[in-house]
mmCIF file of C-alpha atoms in Angstrom:
data_model
loop_
_atom_site.group_PDB
_atom_site.id
_atom_site.type_symbol
_atom_site.label_atom_id
_atom_site.label_comp_id
_atom_site.label_asym_id
_atom_site.label_seq_id
_atom_site.Cartn_x
_atom_site.Cartn_y
_atom_site.Cartn_z
ATOM 1 C CA MET A 1 -21.294 -2.127 -7.746
ATOM 2 C CA ILE A 2 -20.337 -5.765 -7.327
ATOM 3 C CA GLN A 3 -22.512 -7.381 -4.657
ATOM 4 C CA SER A 4 -20.441 -10.424 -3.727
ATOM 5 C CA ASP A 5 -17.951 -9.670 -0.949
ATOM 6 C CA THR A 6 -15.706 -12.533 -2.057
ATOM 7 C CA LEU A 7 -15.670 -11.305 -5.648
ATOM 8 C CA ARG A 8 -14.946 -7.710 -4.529
ATOM 9 C CA LYS A 9 -11.998 -8.908 -2.423
ATOM 10 C CA THR A 10 -10.668 -11.108 -5.219
ATOM 11 C CA ILE A 11 -10.862 -8.331 -7.803
ATOM 12 C CA ASN A 12 -9.296 -5.901 -5.319
ATOM 13 C CA PHE A 13 -6.364 -8.287 -4.855
ATOM 14 C CA ILE A 14 -5.931 -8.632 -8.630
ATOM 15 C CA LEU A 15 -6.110 -4.852 -9.139
ATOM 16 C CA PHE A 16 -3.473 -4.304 -6.454
ATOM 17 C CA GLN A 17 -1.141 -6.890 -7.984
ATOM 18 C CA ALA A 18 -1.598 -5.400 -11.461
ATOM 19 C CA GLY A 19 -0.898 -1.897 -10.131
ATOM 20 C CA TRP A 20 2.136 -2.992 -8.124
ATOM 21 C CA PHE A 21 3.695 -4.818 -11.061
ATOM 22 C CA ALA A 22 2.939 -1.945 -13.460
ATOM 23 C CA CYS A 23 4.633 0.548 -11.132
ATOM 24 C CA VAL A 24 7.644 -1.658 -10.405
ATOM 25 C CA LEU A 25 8.241 -2.889 -13.952
ATOM 26 C CA PHE A 26 7.516 0.450 -15.665
ATOM 27 C CA PRO A 27 8.200 3.106 -13.007
ATOM 28 C CA GLY A 28 6.942 6.417 -14.314
ATOM 29 C CA LEU A 29 3.875 8.402 -15.236
ATOM 30 C CA ALA A 30 2.396 5.731 -17.522
ATOM 31 C CA ALA A 31 2.256 3.262 -14.629
ATOM 32 C CA VAL A 32 0.671 5.886 -12.396
ATOM 33 C CA GLY A 33 -1.914 6.565 -15.117
ATOM 34 C CA PHE A 34 -2.679 2.855 -15.144
ATOM 35 C CA VAL A 35 -3.023 2.898 -11.337
ATOM 36 C CA LEU A 36 -5.451 5.816 -11.629
ATOM 37 C CA LEU A 37 -7.570 3.731 -14.013
ATOM 38 C CA LEU A 38 -7.461 0.844 -11.538
ATOM 39 C CA LEU A 39 -8.473 3.209 -8.719
ATOM 40 C CA GLY A 40 -11.373 4.477 -10.815
ATOM 41 C CA PHE A 41 -12.530 0.919 -11.423
ATOM 42 C CA HIS A 42 -12.119 0.146 -7.726
ATOM 43 C CA LEU A 43 -14.166 3.150 -6.647
ATOM 44 C CA ALA A 44 -16.873 2.469 -9.237
ATOM 45 C CA PHE A 45 -17.300 -1.271 -8.740
ATOM 46 C CA ILE A 46 -15.616 -2.412 -5.504
ATOM 47 C CA SER A 47 -15.936 0.369 -2.950
ATOM 48 C CA GLN A 48 -19.125 0.579 -0.941
ATOM 49 C CA HIS A 49 -18.200 3.900 0.677
ATOM 50 C CA ARG A 50 -16.544 5.860 -2.118
ATOM 51 C CA LEU A 51 -15.993 9.226 -0.453
ATOM 52 C CA ALA A 52 -14.695 7.769 2.808
ATOM 53 C CA GLU A 53 -12.445 5.350 0.956
ATOM 54 C CA LEU A 54 -11.100 8.085 -1.308
ATOM 55 C CA GLN A 55 -10.259 10.174 1.768
ATOM 56 C CA PHE A 56 -8.609 7.165 3.411
ATOM 57 C CA ILE A 57 -6.584 6.475 0.259
ATOM 58 C CA GLY A 58 -5.502 10.128 0.198
ATOM 59 C CA ALA A 59 -4.393 10.033 3.833
ATOM 60 C CA GLY A 60 -2.417 6.846 3.237
ATOM 61 C CA VAL A 61 -0.779 8.256 0.107
ATOM 62 C CA VAL A 62 0.403 11.276 2.083
ATOM 63 C CA LEU A 63 1.664 9.201 5.010
ATOM 64 C CA GLY A 64 3.300 6.573 2.804
ATOM 65 C CA GLY A 65 4.751 9.163 0.448
ATOM 66 C CA VAL A 66 6.329 11.042 3.337
ATOM 67 C CA LEU A 67 7.732 7.802 4.783
ATOM 68 C CA ASP A 68 9.230 6.770 1.434
ATOM 69 C CA GLY A 69 10.592 10.292 0.984
ATOM 70 C CA ILE A 70 12.353 10.017 4.341
ATOM 71 C CA TRP A 71 13.812 6.672 3.302
ATOM 72 C CA PHE A 72 15.185 8.180 0.083
ATOM 73 C CA GLN A 73 16.578 11.227 1.915
ATOM 74 C CA THR A 74 18.320 9.074 4.530
ATOM 75 C CA GLY A 75 19.758 6.572 2.048
ATOM 76 C CA ILE A 76 17.612 3.624 3.096
ATOM 77 C CA LEU A 77 16.304 3.549 -0.485
ATOM 78 C CA ASP A 78 17.907 4.788 -3.698
ATOM 79 C CA ASP A 79 16.584 5.095 -7.221
ATOM 80 C CA GLY A 80 19.994 4.598 -8.784
ATOM 81 C CA THR A 81 20.511 8.262 -9.615
ATOM 82 C CA GLY A 82 21.363 9.324 -6.074
ATOM 83 C CA GLY A 83 19.354 12.502 -6.443
ATOM 84 C CA VAL A 84 15.750 11.847 -5.431
ATOM 85 C CA GLU A 85 14.249 15.029 -3.980
ATOM 86 C CA LEU A 86 10.706 13.708 -3.587
ATOM 87 C CA THR A 87 9.136 10.282 -3.421
ATOM 88 C CA PRO A 88 9.081 8.859 -6.962
ATOM 89 C CA VAL A 89 5.640 9.075 -8.515
ATOM 90 C CA TRP A 90 5.452 5.334 -9.103
ATOM 91 C CA LEU A 91 5.836 4.703 -5.349
ATOM 92 C CA VAL A 92 3.001 7.141 -4.691
ATOM 93 C CA GLY A 93 0.950 5.085 -7.159
ATOM 94 C CA ILE A 94 1.753 1.915 -5.229
ATOM 95 C CA TRP A 95 0.654 3.554 -1.977
ATOM 96 C CA ALA A 96 -2.639 4.577 -3.593
ATOM 97 C CA ILE A 97 -3.458 1.110 -4.884
ATOM 98 C CA PHE A 98 -2.176 -0.508 -1.664
ATOM 99 C CA MET A 99 -4.560 1.606 0.423
ATOM 100 C CA THR A 100 -7.527 0.006 -1.347
ATOM 101 C CA THR A 101 -6.533 -3.392 0.035
ATOM 102 C CA LEU A 102 -6.856 -2.404 3.692
ATOM 103 C CA SER A 103 -10.651 -2.333 3.510
ATOM 104 C CA HIS A 104 -10.972 -5.238 1.105
ATOM 105 C CA SER A 105 -8.508 -8.029 0.297
ATOM 106 C CA LEU A 106 -6.363 -7.334 3.393
ATOM 107 C CA SER A 107 -9.254 -6.570 5.754
ATOM 108 C CA TRP A 108 -8.662 -9.935 7.465
ATOM 109 C CA ILE A 109 -5.452 -8.590 8.965
ATOM 110 C CA SER A 110 -7.492 -6.584 11.473
ATOM 111 C CA SER A 111 -9.150 -9.743 12.793
ATOM 112 C CA ARG A 112 -6.464 -10.189 15.467
ATOM 113 C CA ALA A 113 -4.834 -7.270 17.276
ATOM 114 C CA TRP A 114 -1.353 -8.809 17.027
ATOM 115 C CA LEU A 115 -1.503 -9.740 13.333
ATOM 116 C CA PRO A 116 -0.498 -6.349 11.849
ATOM 117 C CA PHE A 117 2.544 -6.256 14.122
ATOM 118 C CA VAL A 118 3.691 -9.649 12.839
ATOM 119 C CA CYS A 119 2.819 -9.305 9.157
ATOM 120 C CA ALA A 120 3.809 -5.687 8.454
ATOM 121 C CA PRO A 121 7.515 -5.837 9.354
ATOM 122 C CA VAL A 122 7.885 -8.854 7.067
ATOM 123 C CA ALA A 123 5.549 -8.087 4.158
ATOM 124 C CA GLY A 124 6.425 -4.390 3.827
ATOM 125 C CA PRO A 125 10.192 -4.872 3.472
ATOM 126 C CA PHE A 126 9.610 -7.911 1.259
ATOM 127 C CA ALA A 127 7.720 -5.713 -1.221
ATOM 128 C CA TYR A 128 10.629 -3.249 -1.386
ATOM 129 C CA TRP A 129 13.147 -6.081 -1.666
ATOM 130 C CA SER A 130 11.063 -7.564 -4.495
ATOM 131 C CA ALA A 131 11.000 -4.185 -6.241
ATOM 132 C CA SER A 132 14.781 -3.989 -5.849
ATOM 133 C CA GLN A 133 15.170 -7.408 -7.455
ATOM 134 C CA LEU A 134 13.137 -6.151 -10.421
ATOM 135 C CA GLY A 135 15.318 -3.043 -10.712
ATOM 136 C CA ALA A 136 12.812 -0.396 -9.625
ATOM 137 C CA VAL A 137 14.665 0.672 -6.491
ATOM 138 C CA GLU A 138 17.956 -0.026 -4.769
ATOM 139 C CA LEU A 139 18.661 -1.005 -1.181
ATOM 140 C CA PRO A 140 22.130 0.567 -0.707
ATOM 141 C CA ASP A 141 22.873 -1.431 2.454
ATOM 142 C CA PRO A 142 20.421 -4.334 2.227
ATOM 143 C CA THR A 143 20.581 -5.341 5.896
ATOM 144 C CA MET A 144 20.163 -1.798 7.241
ATOM 145 C CA SER A 145 17.590 -0.943 4.583
ATOM 146 C CA LEU A 146 15.444 -3.981 5.338
ATOM 147 C CA LEU A 147 15.735 -3.376 9.084
ATOM 148 C CA ALA A 148 14.699 0.276 8.711
ATOM 149 C CA LEU A 149 11.834 -0.703 6.406
ATOM 150 C CA ALA A 150 10.677 -3.297 8.952
ATOM 151 C CA VAL A 151 10.635 -0.696 11.746
ATOM 152 C CA GLY A 152 8.839 1.795 9.524
ATOM 153 C CA TRP A 153 6.203 -0.723 8.523
ATOM 154 C CA LEU A 154 5.832 -1.838 12.132
ATOM 155 C CA ILE A 155 4.739 1.724 12.902
ATOM 156 C CA VAL A 156 2.957 2.817 9.727
ATOM 157 C CA PHE A 157 0.816 -0.233 8.994
ATOM 158 C CA PRO A 158 -0.910 -0.411 12.390
ATOM 159 C CA ALA A 159 -1.261 3.397 12.268
ATOM 160 C CA LEU A 160 -3.115 3.124 8.960
ATOM 161 C CA LEU A 161 -5.414 0.461 10.398
ATOM 162 C CA TYR A 162 -6.031 2.666 13.444
ATOM 163 C CA LEU A 163 -6.788 5.616 11.170
ATOM 164 C CA ARG A 164 -9.261 3.510 9.201
ATOM 165 C CA GLN A 165 -10.972 2.191 12.312
ATOM 166 C CA TYR A 166 -11.408 5.538 14.074
ATOM 167 C CA LEU A 167 -11.772 8.074 11.268
ATOM 168 C CA TYR A 168 -13.444 5.856 8.669
ATOM 169 C CA PRO A 169 -15.334 3.183 10.643
ATOM 170 C CA GLU A 170 -17.687 2.537 7.717
ATOM 171 C CA LEU A 171 -14.698 1.017 5.900
ATOM 172 C CA THR A 172 -14.308 -1.670 8.571
ATOM 173 C CA ARG A 173 -17.721 -3.222 8.020
#
């Protein structure tokens, strides 16, 4: 395990970026396989509480996957085929690698109670918009899609931080 907190956070940030770009540029099982390798590295060398963090990642993947599934079902997001039944696997991969950041490279966002409510409705939709610009997903009605994504992230992001704080307090240290 890497001892330096700064180095762990830096590597966590790099792993997240690599996973996000892999999933967005090459959406499919290969990208998810790459994310699984990144998660394995994260758990082996970054995480200080492996079991708790793995459970937290799992909870976030379920919550995020359901949220994205709702967005696809309601037309907020589209994969270009118009027939998504479930959340695309590459988005599930992004949720998994994103969840690692909440206890590491994005842990600073919990330092002020108001910060998640300001950052989430901007950063969350921006990530989806960025993915749409790279061709991974479509925003059928960009204004409505971004507004819905902002509201969703305004709810989900603080909920994930609350979940981490109260069910996995060892991840907040």
